Coordinates of C-alpha atoms and ligand atoms in Angstrom, one line a residue:
M90 CA -0.8 -33.0 -23.1
S91 CA -2.9 -29.9 -23.1
R92 CA -1.9 -26.4 -24.2
E93 CA -1.3 -25.6 -20.3
M94 CA 0.1 -27.9 -18.8
E95 CA 2.5 -27.8 -22.3
S96 CA 2.8 -24.2 -20.5
F97 CA 2.8 -24.4 -17.1
I98 CA 5.8 -27.2 -17.8
R99 CA 8.1 -24.4 -19.9
R100 CA 7.2 -22.5 -17.4
L101 CA 8.7 -24.5 -14.6
E102 CA 11.2 -25.6 -16.1
K103 CA 12.7 -22.2 -16.5
H104 CA 12.5 -21.2 -12.7
H105 CA 12.9 -24.8 -10.8
D106 CA 16.7 -24.8 -10.7
E107 CA 16.9 -22.0 -9.3
L108 CA 13.3 -22.3 -6.2
R109 CA 14.9 -25.3 -5.9
W110 CA 18.0 -24.5 -4.8
L111 CA 16.9 -22.1 -2.7
Y112 CA 13.6 -24.5 -1.1
M113 CA 16.4 -26.4 -0.3
E114 CA 18.9 -24.2 0.5
L115 CA 16.0 -22.7 3.3
Y116 CA 14.4 -26.6 4.1
D117 CA 16.7 -29.4 2.6
N118 CA 13.8 -31.5 2.6
G119 CA 13.1 -32.8 -1.5
S120 CA 9.5 -34.6 -0.1
M121 CA 8.2 -31.3 0.8
F122 CA 9.5 -29.9 -2.6
A123 CA 8.0 -32.6 -4.8
E124 CA 4.6 -32.1 -3.4
L125 CA 4.6 -28.6 -3.5
C126 CA 6.2 -28.5 -7.2
D127 CA 2.8 -31.2 -7.4
R128 CA 0.5 -28.7 -5.6
M129 CA 1.6 -26.1 -8.3
G130 CA -0.2 -28.4 -11.3
S131 CA -3.2 -28.7 -10.1
F132 CA -3.7 -25.3 -9.1
C133 CA -2.8 -24.4 -12.8
L134 CA -5.2 -27.9 -13.6
E135 CA -7.9 -25.4 -11.5
R136 CA -7.5 -22.5 -13.0
N137 CA -10.4 -21.3 -15.4
E138 CA -10.3 -20.8 -18.6
E139 CA -11.2 -16.8 -18.4
L140 CA -7.7 -16.5 -16.1
K141 CA -5.8 -18.5 -17.9
K142 CA -6.2 -16.4 -20.4
R143 CA -4.9 -13.6 -18.8
D144 CA -2.8 -15.2 -18.0
A145 CA -1.4 -15.4 -21.6
V146 CA -2.1 -12.1 -22.7
R147 CA 0.3 -10.8 -19.2
E148 CA 2.8 -12.8 -19.8
A149 CA 3.0 -11.9 -24.0
D150 CA 3.1 -8.2 -22.2
P151 CA 4.4 -8.3 -18.7
N152 CA 4.9 -4.5 -18.7
W153 CA 1.4 -3.9 -18.4
Y154 CA 1.1 -2.4 -15.0
K155 CA 3.5 0.1 -16.0
Q156 CA 1.0 1.7 -18.7
N157 CA -0.4 5.9 -17.2
D158 CA -3.9 5.1 -17.2
V159 CA -3.6 2.1 -14.1
L160 CA -5.5 4.2 -11.2
G161 CA -6.1 1.9 -8.1
M162 CA -8.8 2.9 -4.6
M163 CA -8.7 0.5 -1.8
F164 CA -11.6 0.5 0.6
Y165 CA -13.0 -1.8 3.0
I166 CA -15.6 -3.7 1.9
D167 CA -18.6 -3.5 4.1
N168 CA -17.5 1.4 4.1
F169 CA -18.4 1.2 0.7
A170 CA -20.8 -0.6 0.2
G171 CA -21.8 -3.0 2.6
N172 CA -20.6 -6.2 1.3
M173 CA -19.0 -8.5 -1.8
K174 CA -22.0 -8.0 -4.0
G175 CA -22.8 -3.9 -2.9
V176 CA -19.4 -3.8 -4.6
A177 CA -20.2 -5.3 -7.5
D178 CA -22.9 -2.9 -8.4
R179 CA -21.4 -0.1 -7.2
L180 CA -18.4 -0.6 -10.3
E181 CA -20.1 2.0 -12.8
Y182 CA -19.4 4.5 -9.5
L183 CA -15.4 3.2 -9.9
E184 CA -15.4 3.4 -13.4
K185 CA -16.7 7.5 -13.1
C186 CA -13.4 7.7 -10.8
N187 CA -11.8 6.9 -13.6
V188 CA -10.2 4.2 -11.5
N189 CA -9.3 0.8 -12.7
Y190 CA -7.6 -0.9 -10.1
I191 CA -9.3 -1.9 -6.6
H192 CA -7.5 -3.0 -3.4
L193 CA -10.9 -4.9 -1.5
M194 CA -9.1 -3.9 1.9
P195 CA -9.1 -7.8 4.4
F196 CA -11.6 -9.8 4.0
L197 CA -10.9 -12.7 5.3
D198 CA -12.4 -15.4 8.0
T199 CA -11.9 -13.2 10.8
V200 CA -13.0 -13.0 15.1
E201 CA -15.2 -9.2 15.3
G202 CA -13.2 -7.3 18.1
R203 CA -9.8 -9.3 17.5
S204 CA -9.5 -9.1 14.3
D205 CA -6.8 -5.9 13.7
G206 CA -9.2 -5.1 10.9
G207 CA -9.0 -7.3 9.3
Y208 CA -5.2 -8.2 9.5
A209 CA -5.8 -11.4 11.9
V210 CA -6.9 -14.3 9.4
A211 CA -8.7 -17.3 11.0
D212 CA -9.3 -19.9 7.8
F213 CA -7.6 -17.9 4.5
R214 CA -10.4 -20.5 2.5
K215 CA -13.2 -18.5 3.7
V216 CA -15.2 -15.2 3.6
Q217 CA -16.5 -13.2 6.9
D218 CA -20.0 -14.1 6.6
K219 CA -21.8 -10.2 6.8
L220 CA -19.0 -9.9 3.5
G221 CA -20.6 -12.7 1.6
S222 CA -18.8 -15.5 0.2
M223 CA -15.8 -17.4 -1.9
E224 CA -18.6 -18.0 -5.0
D225 CA -19.3 -13.7 -4.4
L226 CA -15.6 -12.8 -4.8
E227 CA -15.4 -14.7 -7.6
N228 CA -17.9 -13.7 -9.2
L229 CA -16.5 -10.5 -7.3
T230 CA -13.3 -10.1 -9.6
K231 CA -15.1 -11.8 -12.9
A232 CA -17.8 -8.5 -13.0
C233 CA -14.1 -6.1 -12.5
H234 CA -12.4 -8.2 -15.2
E235 CA -15.2 -7.6 -17.8
K236 CA -15.5 -4.1 -17.4
K237 CA -11.3 -4.5 -17.0
I238 CA -10.8 -3.6 -13.6
N239 CA -8.3 -5.7 -11.3
V240 CA -8.5 -6.7 -8.5
C241 CA -6.0 -6.1 -4.6
M242 CA -5.9 -7.7 -1.7
D243 CA -4.1 -8.5 1.2
F244 CA -2.4 -12.1 1.9
V245 CA -1.5 -11.8 5.4
M246 CA 1.7 -14.4 5.7
N247 CA 3.2 -13.1 8.8
H248 CA 0.6 -14.4 11.4
T249 CA -2.7 -16.3 11.7
S250 CA -6.0 -15.0 14.1
D251 CA -5.5 -17.3 17.5
A252 CA -8.5 -18.3 15.7
H253 CA -7.1 -20.1 12.9
E254 CA -7.2 -24.0 13.2
W255 CA -4.0 -24.3 13.4
A256 CA -3.4 -22.0 16.5
R257 CA -6.7 -23.9 18.1
K258 CA -4.4 -27.5 17.5
A259 CA -1.2 -25.7 19.1
R260 CA -3.2 -24.0 22.2
E261 CA -3.7 -27.4 22.7
G262 CA -1.0 -28.9 22.6
N263 CA -0.3 -30.8 19.5
G264 CA 3.0 -30.6 19.1
E265 CA 2.6 -30.4 14.8
Y266 CA 0.4 -26.8 15.4
M267 CA 3.0 -25.2 18.0
S268 CA 5.9 -26.0 15.1
R269 CA 4.3 -23.8 12.7
Y270 CA 4.6 -20.7 15.3
F271 CA 6.9 -19.6 18.1
F272 CA 6.0 -21.2 21.9
F273 CA 8.4 -21.5 24.7
D274 CA 7.6 -22.9 28.1
N275 CA 9.9 -20.4 29.8
P276 CA 10.3 -16.5 29.0
D277 CA 14.4 -17.1 28.7
I278 CA 14.3 -16.7 25.2
P279 CA 11.3 -14.4 24.6
S280 CA 13.7 -12.5 26.9
Q281 CA 16.0 -12.7 25.2
Y282 CA 14.0 -11.3 21.9
E283 CA 13.3 -8.2 23.1
R284 CA 16.2 -7.2 23.8
T285 CA 16.3 -6.8 20.0
V286 CA 12.8 -7.1 19.1
P287 CA 12.0 -2.8 18.4
Q288 CA 7.5 -2.4 19.6
V289 CA 5.5 -2.2 16.1
F290 CA 2.0 -1.3 18.6
P291 CA 4.7 -0.2 21.8
T292 CA 1.0 1.8 24.0
T293 CA -2.3 -0.5 22.2
A294 CA 0.1 -4.1 22.2
P295 CA 3.4 -3.6 23.8
G296 CA 6.5 -6.2 23.9
N297 CA 6.6 -9.0 21.1
F298 CA 5.8 -12.2 23.0
T299 CA 2.5 -13.6 24.1
W300 CA 0.9 -15.3 27.6
L301 CA -1.6 -18.4 27.6
P302 CA -1.8 -19.2 30.6
D303 CA -4.4 -22.5 29.4
A304 CA -1.5 -23.4 27.0
G305 CA 1.5 -22.5 30.1
H306 CA 3.8 -20.8 26.8
Y307 CA 5.0 -18.3 25.5
V308 CA 3.9 -17.5 21.7
M309 CA 5.5 -14.3 19.7
T310 CA 3.3 -12.0 19.0
T311 CA 4.2 -9.1 17.0
F312 CA 1.8 -7.1 16.7
Y313 CA -1.6 -7.2 18.4
P314 CA -1.3 -10.6 21.0
Y315 CA -4.3 -12.4 18.9
Q316 CA -2.1 -12.0 15.9
W317 CA 1.1 -15.5 15.9
D318 CA 3.5 -15.3 14.2
L319 CA 3.8 -18.2 12.0
N320 CA 7.5 -19.7 11.9
Y321 CA 8.6 -20.0 8.5
R322 CA 11.4 -21.9 8.8
N323 CA 8.7 -25.5 9.0
P324 CA 8.5 -26.6 5.0
R325 CA 4.4 -27.4 5.8
V326 CA 3.8 -23.2 6.9
F327 CA 5.4 -22.7 3.4
N328 CA 4.4 -24.7 1.5
E329 CA 0.3 -24.5 3.0
M330 CA 0.7 -20.5 2.5
M331 CA 2.0 -20.9 -0.8
Y332 CA -1.3 -23.6 -1.4
N333 CA -3.6 -20.6 -0.1
F334 CA -2.1 -17.9 -2.1
L335 CA -2.7 -20.3 -5.4
Y336 CA -6.3 -21.6 -4.1
L337 CA -6.9 -17.0 -3.7
A338 CA -5.2 -16.5 -7.7
N339 CA -7.7 -18.4 -8.4
R340 CA -10.7 -17.2 -7.4
G341 CA -9.3 -13.8 -9.9
I342 CA -7.3 -12.1 -7.3
D343 CA -4.6 -10.3 -9.7
I344 CA -2.9 -8.7 -7.3
F345 CA -1.0 -10.1 -3.8
R346 CA -0.5 -7.0 -1.2
I347 CA 1.8 -9.6 0.8
D348 CA 1.5 -8.1 4.4
A349 CA 4.2 -7.0 7.0
V350 CA 6.4 -8.5 4.6
P351 CA 9.8 -7.3 6.7
Y352 CA 8.9 -9.7 9.7
I353 CA 8.1 -12.9 8.5
W354 CA 11.1 -14.4 9.3
K355 CA 12.6 -14.2 12.5
E356 CA 15.9 -14.7 14.4
L357 CA 17.6 -14.7 17.2
N358 CA 19.5 -11.4 18.3
T359 CA 18.1 -9.8 14.8
S360 CA 16.3 -6.6 14.9
C361 CA 13.6 -9.9 13.4
R362 CA 13.6 -7.3 10.3
N363 CA 14.2 -7.4 6.7
L364 CA 16.6 -10.5 7.4
P365 CA 17.8 -12.4 3.9
R366 CA 15.6 -14.8 4.4
V367 CA 12.4 -13.1 3.7
H368 CA 14.2 -12.4 0.7
T369 CA 14.6 -15.7 0.0
I370 CA 10.5 -17.1 0.3
V371 CA 9.3 -13.2 -1.4
R372 CA 11.4 -14.5 -4.4
M373 CA 10.4 -18.2 -4.0
M374 CA 6.8 -16.2 -4.4
R375 CA 7.2 -14.5 -7.2
M376 CA 8.4 -17.7 -9.4
I377 CA 5.2 -19.5 -7.8
G378 CA 3.7 -16.6 -9.3
E379 CA 4.9 -17.2 -12.5
V380 CA 4.8 -20.9 -12.4
V381 CA 1.2 -21.3 -11.9
C382 CA -0.9 -17.9 -12.3
P383 CA 1.6 -15.4 -14.9
S384 CA -1.1 -12.6 -14.4
V385 CA -0.6 -11.7 -10.8
L386 CA 1.5 -9.4 -9.4
L387 CA 2.7 -9.1 -5.6
L388 CA 3.0 -6.1 -3.9
G389 CA 5.3 -5.6 -0.9
E390 CA 4.0 -4.4 2.2
V391 CA 7.4 -2.6 3.3
V392 CA 6.8 0.3 5.5
M393 CA 10.1 1.6 6.1
E394 CA 13.1 3.4 5.1
P395 CA 14.2 4.0 1.4
E396 CA 17.3 1.8 1.9
K397 CA 15.3 -1.5 3.6
V398 CA 11.9 -0.9 0.6
V399 CA 14.3 -0.9 -2.5
P400 CA 15.5 -4.6 -1.7
Y401 CA 12.4 -5.9 -2.2
F402 CA 12.3 -5.4 -5.5
G403 CA 14.5 -8.0 -6.5
T404 CA 17.4 -7.6 -8.7
V405 CA 16.3 -7.6 -12.8
E406 CA 17.5 -11.1 -12.5
K407 CA 15.7 -12.4 -9.9
P408 CA 12.7 -9.9 -9.3
E409 CA 10.8 -10.6 -5.7
C410 CA 8.3 -7.7 -5.2
H411 CA 6.5 -6.0 -8.7
M412 CA 5.1 -3.1 -6.6
L413 CA 6.4 -1.5 -3.3
Y414 CA 5.0 1.6 -1.5
N415 CA 6.7 5.1 -1.3
V416 CA 6.1 5.5 2.5
T417 CA 9.1 7.5 3.0
T418 CA 7.5 9.8 -0.5
M419 CA 4.0 10.1 0.9
A420 CA 4.8 10.7 5.2
T421 CA 8.1 14.2 3.1
T422 CA 4.9 15.4 1.7
W423 CA 3.1 15.4 4.1
H424 CA 6.9 17.0 6.4
T425 CA 5.9 19.5 3.3
V426 CA 2.7 20.7 3.7
A427 CA 3.6 21.6 6.9
T428 CA 7.2 23.1 6.1
R429 CA 6.4 25.1 2.9
D430 CA 9.7 23.8 2.2
V431 CA 10.2 21.5 -0.4
R432 CA 13.9 20.6 -0.1
L433 CA 13.3 17.7 1.0
L434 CA 10.5 16.4 -1.2
R435 CA 12.8 17.4 -4.1
E436 CA 15.7 15.1 -2.0
Q437 CA 13.1 12.1 -1.3
L438 CA 12.1 12.5 -4.8
N439 CA 15.8 12.6 -6.3
A440 CA 16.3 9.6 -5.0
V441 CA 13.3 7.1 -5.8
N442 CA 13.3 9.3 -10.1
G443 CA 17.2 7.8 -10.1
L444 CA 16.8 4.2 -9.4
P445 CA 15.4 1.6 -12.7
K446 CA 12.4 2.3 -14.6
E447 CA 11.3 -1.8 -13.5
Y448 CA 10.8 -0.5 -10.2
V449 CA 7.2 0.4 -9.8
F450 CA 6.5 2.0 -7.1
L451 CA 2.2 2.9 -5.0
N452 CA 2.1 6.4 -4.2
Y453 CA -0.9 8.0 -2.5
L454 CA -1.5 10.5 -0.2
R455 CA -3.1 8.5 2.9
C456 CA -4.0 5.1 3.2
H457 CA -5.5 2.4 6.3
D458 CA -2.8 3.0 8.7
D459 CA -1.2 5.6 10.4
I460 CA 1.3 8.1 8.7
G461 CA 5.1 7.5 10.9
W462 CA 7.6 10.1 10.9
G463 CA 10.2 8.4 8.5
L464 CA 11.7 11.3 7.0
D465 CA 15.5 11.3 6.1
Y466 CA 16.4 13.2 9.5
G467 CA 20.1 13.3 8.5
S468 CA 19.5 15.3 5.7
L469 CA 16.9 18.2 8.4
L470 CA 20.0 17.6 10.6
R471 CA 22.5 19.1 8.2
E472 CA 19.0 22.2 7.9
G473 CA 19.3 22.3 12.0
I474 CA 16.5 20.4 12.9
E475 CA 16.3 17.4 15.3
E476 CA 14.1 14.6 14.7
R477 CA 12.2 14.4 18.0
S478 CA 11.3 18.0 18.1
H479 CA 10.2 17.4 14.3
K480 CA 7.8 14.9 14.8
Q481 CA 6.9 17.0 17.7
Y482 CA 5.9 20.2 15.4
L483 CA 4.7 18.2 12.8
N484 CA 1.4 16.3 15.4
D485 CA 1.3 19.4 17.0
Y486 CA 0.9 21.0 13.2
F487 CA -1.7 18.6 12.0
Q488 CA -3.6 18.1 15.0
G489 CA -3.9 21.9 14.7
Y490 CA -1.9 23.5 17.3
A491 CA 1.1 24.7 15.8
G492 CA 2.4 26.8 12.8
D493 CA -0.4 28.3 10.5
S494 CA -2.4 25.0 10.5
N495 CA -6.3 24.4 9.1
S496 CA -5.0 20.1 10.0
R497 CA -7.7 18.4 12.6
G498 CA -6.7 14.3 13.1
E499 CA -5.3 12.2 16.7
L500 CA -1.8 11.0 17.9
Y501 CA -1.8 6.8 16.6
N502 CA 0.2 4.6 19.7
A503 CA 2.3 7.9 21.5
D504 CA 5.1 6.7 23.0
P505 CA 5.1 7.8 26.6
V506 CA 9.0 6.0 26.7
T507 CA 10.8 7.4 23.8
G508 CA 7.9 10.4 22.8
D509 CA 7.4 9.4 19.8
A510 CA 3.9 8.9 17.9
R511 CA 2.2 8.7 14.8
F512 CA -0.9 10.8 13.5
C513 CA -4.2 9.7 12.1
G514 CA -6.7 11.8 9.3
T515 CA -8.1 12.2 6.4
T516 CA -6.5 14.1 3.5
A517 CA -9.5 15.7 3.5
S518 CA -9.3 16.4 7.3
M519 CA -5.3 17.6 6.9
C520 CA -5.3 19.0 4.5
G521 CA -8.4 21.7 6.1
I522 CA -12.0 20.8 4.8
E523 CA -13.3 19.5 8.1
K524 CA -12.2 23.0 9.5
A525 CA -14.1 25.4 7.0
G526 CA -16.8 22.9 6.7
F527 CA -17.5 23.4 10.3
E528 CA -16.5 26.7 10.8
Q529 CA -19.1 27.6 7.6
D530 CA -15.8 29.2 5.7
K531 CA -16.3 29.5 3.1
E532 CA -12.8 31.4 1.2
A533 CA -10.8 28.8 4.0
M534 CA -13.4 25.8 2.6
E535 CA -10.9 26.9 -1.1
K536 CA -8.0 27.0 0.0
A537 CA -8.4 23.5 1.5
I538 CA -10.1 22.0 -1.4
D539 CA -6.6 24.0 -3.7
L540 CA -4.8 22.0 -1.1
D541 CA -6.1 19.0 -1.5
I542 CA -6.4 19.4 -6.2
M543 CA -2.7 19.9 -5.5
L544 CA -1.1 17.0 -3.5
H545 CA -3.3 15.1 -5.8
A546 CA -1.9 16.6 -8.8
Y547 CA 1.6 16.1 -7.9
M548 CA 1.1 12.5 -6.8
F549 CA 0.0 11.8 -10.2
M550 CA 2.9 13.1 -11.7
Q551 CA 4.9 10.7 -9.1
S552 CA 6.9 7.5 -10.7
G553 CA 4.8 4.8 -10.3
I554 CA 1.2 4.2 -10.0
P555 CA -1.6 6.2 -8.1
V556 CA -3.8 5.1 -5.8
L557 CA -7.3 6.9 -3.5
Y558 CA -8.1 6.3 -0.3
G559 CA -12.0 5.4 -0.9
G560 CA -13.9 8.8 0.2
D561 CA -11.0 11.0 -0.8
E562 CA -12.4 11.2 -4.1
I563 CA -15.1 13.6 -2.1
G564 CA -13.6 15.2 0.3
Q565 CA -14.2 12.8 2.9
V566 CA -13.1 13.3 6.3
N567 CA -12.4 12.6 9.8
D568 CA -14.9 10.0 11.5
Y569 CA -15.1 10.3 15.3
T570 CA -17.9 7.4 16.4
Y571 CA -15.2 4.9 16.8
K572 CA -15.0 6.0 20.2
E573 CA -17.7 5.1 20.6
D574 CA -17.2 1.2 19.6
P575 CA -15.0 -0.3 22.3
L576 CA -13.8 -2.9 19.9
K577 CA -12.2 0.1 17.8
A578 CA -12.6 2.7 20.7
K579 CA -8.2 1.8 21.4
D580 CA -7.2 1.9 17.8
S581 CA -7.4 6.3 16.2
R582 CA -6.5 4.5 13.3
Y583 CA -10.3 4.1 12.6
L584 CA -10.6 7.6 12.5
H585 CA -9.5 7.4 9.3
R586 CA -11.9 4.4 7.8
G587 CA -15.2 5.7 7.9
A588 CA -18.3 4.1 6.0
M589 CA -18.6 6.1 2.5
N590 CA -21.1 8.5 2.6
W591 CA -23.9 8.3 -0.4
E592 CA -25.9 10.6 0.3
L593 CA -22.6 13.3 0.0
V594 CA -21.3 11.1 -2.9
K595 CA -25.2 12.5 -4.6
N596 CA -23.8 15.7 -4.2
I597 CA -21.0 15.8 -6.9
E598 CA -23.5 15.8 -9.2
R599 CA -24.6 19.4 -7.1
H600 CA -23.2 23.1 -8.1
G601 CA -20.4 24.3 -5.5
T602 CA -20.8 21.6 -3.0
A603 CA -17.6 20.8 -2.1
E604 CA -17.8 17.6 -3.2
G605 CA -18.7 18.3 -6.0
E606 CA -15.6 20.4 -6.4
I607 CA -13.4 17.5 -5.6
F608 CA -14.4 15.1 -7.3
H609 CA -14.7 16.7 -10.7
R610 CA -11.1 18.6 -10.9
L611 CA -10.2 15.0 -9.7
A612 CA -11.9 14.0 -12.1
E613 CA -10.2 15.5 -15.0
L614 CA -6.3 14.8 -14.0
E615 CA -7.2 11.5 -13.9
R616 CA -8.2 11.8 -17.9
I617 CA -4.9 14.0 -18.3
R618 CA -3.6 11.1 -16.7
K619 CA -5.0 8.4 -18.6
R620 CA -5.1 10.8 -22.3
E621 CA -0.8 11.3 -22.0
K622 CA 1.3 8.1 -22.6
V623 CA 4.3 10.4 -19.9
F624 CA 2.6 9.1 -17.5
A625 CA 3.1 5.8 -17.8
S626 CA 5.6 4.2 -14.7
D627 CA 9.0 3.9 -16.8
A628 CA 9.1 7.8 -18.0
Q629 CA 12.3 9.5 -17.1
T630 CA 11.1 11.9 -14.5
C631 CA 13.5 14.1 -12.3
T632 CA 13.2 17.6 -10.3
V633 CA 13.7 20.3 -11.6
E634 CA 14.6 24.1 -9.9
T635 CA 11.9 26.6 -9.7
Y636 CA 14.5 29.1 -7.2
D637 CA 11.4 29.1 -4.9
R638 CA 11.4 27.4 -1.6
S639 CA 7.7 26.3 -1.8
V640 CA 6.9 25.3 -5.0
L641 CA 8.2 22.0 -6.6
G642 CA 9.5 21.1 -9.9
I643 CA 8.8 17.7 -11.6
C644 CA 9.8 16.5 -15.5
R645 CA 8.2 13.7 -17.0
E646 CA 9.7 12.9 -20.5
M647 CA 8.8 9.8 -22.0
E648 CA 9.2 9.5 -26.6
G649 CA 9.4 13.4 -27.8
E650 CA 7.0 14.7 -25.5
K651 CA 7.8 16.5 -21.8
L652 CA 5.9 17.7 -19.0
I653 CA 7.1 20.0 -16.6
G654 CA 4.7 19.6 -13.4
L655 CA 4.9 22.6 -10.7
F656 CA 3.8 23.0 -7.1
N657 CA 3.1 25.8 -4.9
F658 CA 3.3 24.2 -1.2
S659 CA 2.9 27.1 0.0
E660 CA -1.2 29.4 0.7
S661 CA 0.5 32.4 -0.7
E662 CA 1.0 32.9 -3.9
S663 CA 5.1 31.9 -5.7
T664 CA 6.9 32.8 -8.9
A665 CA 8.9 28.9 -10.3
W666 CA 11.6 30.3 -12.5
I667 CA 12.6 28.0 -15.4
N668 CA 16.3 27.9 -16.9
T669 CA 14.6 26.7 -20.2
T670 CA 15.0 27.4 -24.0
D671 CA 12.3 25.2 -25.0
G672 CA 10.1 28.0 -25.8
E673 CA 6.3 28.0 -25.3
Y674 CA 4.2 25.0 -23.4
V675 CA 1.0 24.0 -23.6
D676 CA -0.7 24.3 -19.3
L677 CA -3.2 20.8 -18.9
C678 CA -5.4 22.5 -16.9
S679 CA -6.0 25.7 -18.6
G680 CA -5.0 25.4 -21.9
R681 CA -3.1 28.5 -22.5
K682 CA 0.4 28.9 -24.2
I683 CA 3.2 29.7 -21.4
W684 CA 6.7 30.4 -21.5
P685 CA 7.7 28.6 -18.1
A686 CA 10.3 30.5 -17.3
E687 CA 8.7 32.8 -15.4
V688 CA 5.1 30.6 -13.7
H689 CA 3.6 32.8 -11.4
L690 CA 1.5 30.2 -9.5
S691 CA -1.8 31.0 -6.8
G692 CA -1.3 29.3 -2.7
Y693 CA -1.5 26.3 -3.6
G694 CA -1.9 26.5 -7.1
F695 CA -0.2 24.2 -9.7
C696 CA 0.0 23.5 -13.8
Y697 CA 1.3 20.6 -16.5
L698 CA 3.4 22.0 -18.7
K699 CA 3.2 19.5 -22.2
K700 CA 5.4 20.4 -24.7
T701 CA 5.7 18.1 -28.2
F702 CA 9.4 17.7 -29.6
L703 CA 8.9 16.5 -33.3
Ligands
LIG1892 C1 -0.4 -4.3 8.3 C2 -1.4 -3.1 8.2 C3 -1.7 -3.4 9.2 C4 -1.7 -4.4 10.4 C5 -0.6 -4.5 10.2 C6 -0.4 -6.1 11.3 O1 0.9 -3.3 8.7 O2 -1.4 -2.3 7.5 O3 -2.7 -2.7 8.9 O4 -1.7 -3.8 11.4 O5 0.5 -5.1 9.2 O6 -1.5 -7.2 10.1

């Protein structure tokens, strides 16, 4: 028996009983389970030598992704570099950005105009023609690996496009394929579901079902009408989707972002969110990955309140996702920008810092989606802040209508019934860079850049891995051209998904440009983060009292080193008062020695203060 097969069997033996138990509990189908194990063996054999080496190295060092040098960047391939080959040509730029993990936004086959930004997959084994081919993907992952860059992709497992082969066959009335989705020939059950299932896109795609006149059936469509929900009660769906996952892992993908994971199991009379079976499926997927391709990580997309997010890590003995998005912290960050009051953010960070260090969060200031105002309203209410009016305030603020706001952006899915709305805009536009640029106001530009950089500096100090949105490193602003494209005009998320402007990138070498200032100041922070071990995701992290409502203090400690970060969320000067008897610290940005008991910060200023204890 080959060495690879021996490792496969060893890994399968480790997980077999639990995997079988969960599978049989869910499906009670021994022959489908046997097929699954068989195919896992074939995928393992098909995995190329380099990937197998990667597996061996990472199996021996399972904490590899928790180091302080991991920095991600996400982008749409066409926006960033035209196609896959274009991305391969831009790897040097990515290295210059200190990035060693790229998230390639959805690139699998989809129908133009009915794609939801690629989240409606028509073929899990085909790359969109305009972006390249599977071979290009393999070449790209290989080139990335040579430069020590990890590659992440979306695995959209909740639904397929209605152009997917299964959907086409189901639409023709083929029972086997209909059973892979949720089909109903009358409105009774759909309307029963509607009573308890909330809506994801209340304005752009209301309801959870779509009537198909040609098929004479309703089909479940939680997202857009052309995104048909898969039925994971059918073991064929689970097995085939796992084969797709392994097929893509064998193309060299390192990180799978499981899209919309809370939605993958449906039950009548429930919200169809976060049901216990979802965890069974994710746990099985984790084990399948560990057996076939142990270098691969799972990143769960759970855009919900913290109590619902954390269970997706599973337990220490039975882990599910390796990493999850820190979505509430992201939303709370922008709340803090709008209120200049760090108290809620501090509570939120304390809650995250109290979790086991095995849990790794992905931190970000914004992504390709809207910002939903999912804050801890219980806590805000104790301060007299009420949910509905506060959401209104935040939306007004970031549109530039309220308070001392310099932000620019647009609402998303404003629901006339609940009065709820989410928000779209790039980091730079939300910080005031768009407005200052338009008005050619130098002073305002400096302030806006200071805010932008301070937010990144603070994000780098959070517990976990930071991910930048491609273009943010040069302060790209909102792109209003989506309004001219009838296929995009209704979805304001395209506002912050503009194409990378390579002309502006040239400015990073020019003195006195906003792009250059942002890029170099960020790069300096990235280098500090990479150099200092104390940024590792398993460092002890806590918040620090600063006795100033607009200054956030974060402390990280690891192996005799201590780092205190102070971040001023106000445009005015502030002073942080820290209770410390440690003596002098060194400011990592200026090199100055500082006694941190009383630290003066300029408007939107920050500092990283370090001390080594021998
Ligand atoms: C995720 C994606 C979002 C998409 C949805 C449906 O939330 O981030 O862009 O619309 O899933 O697939």
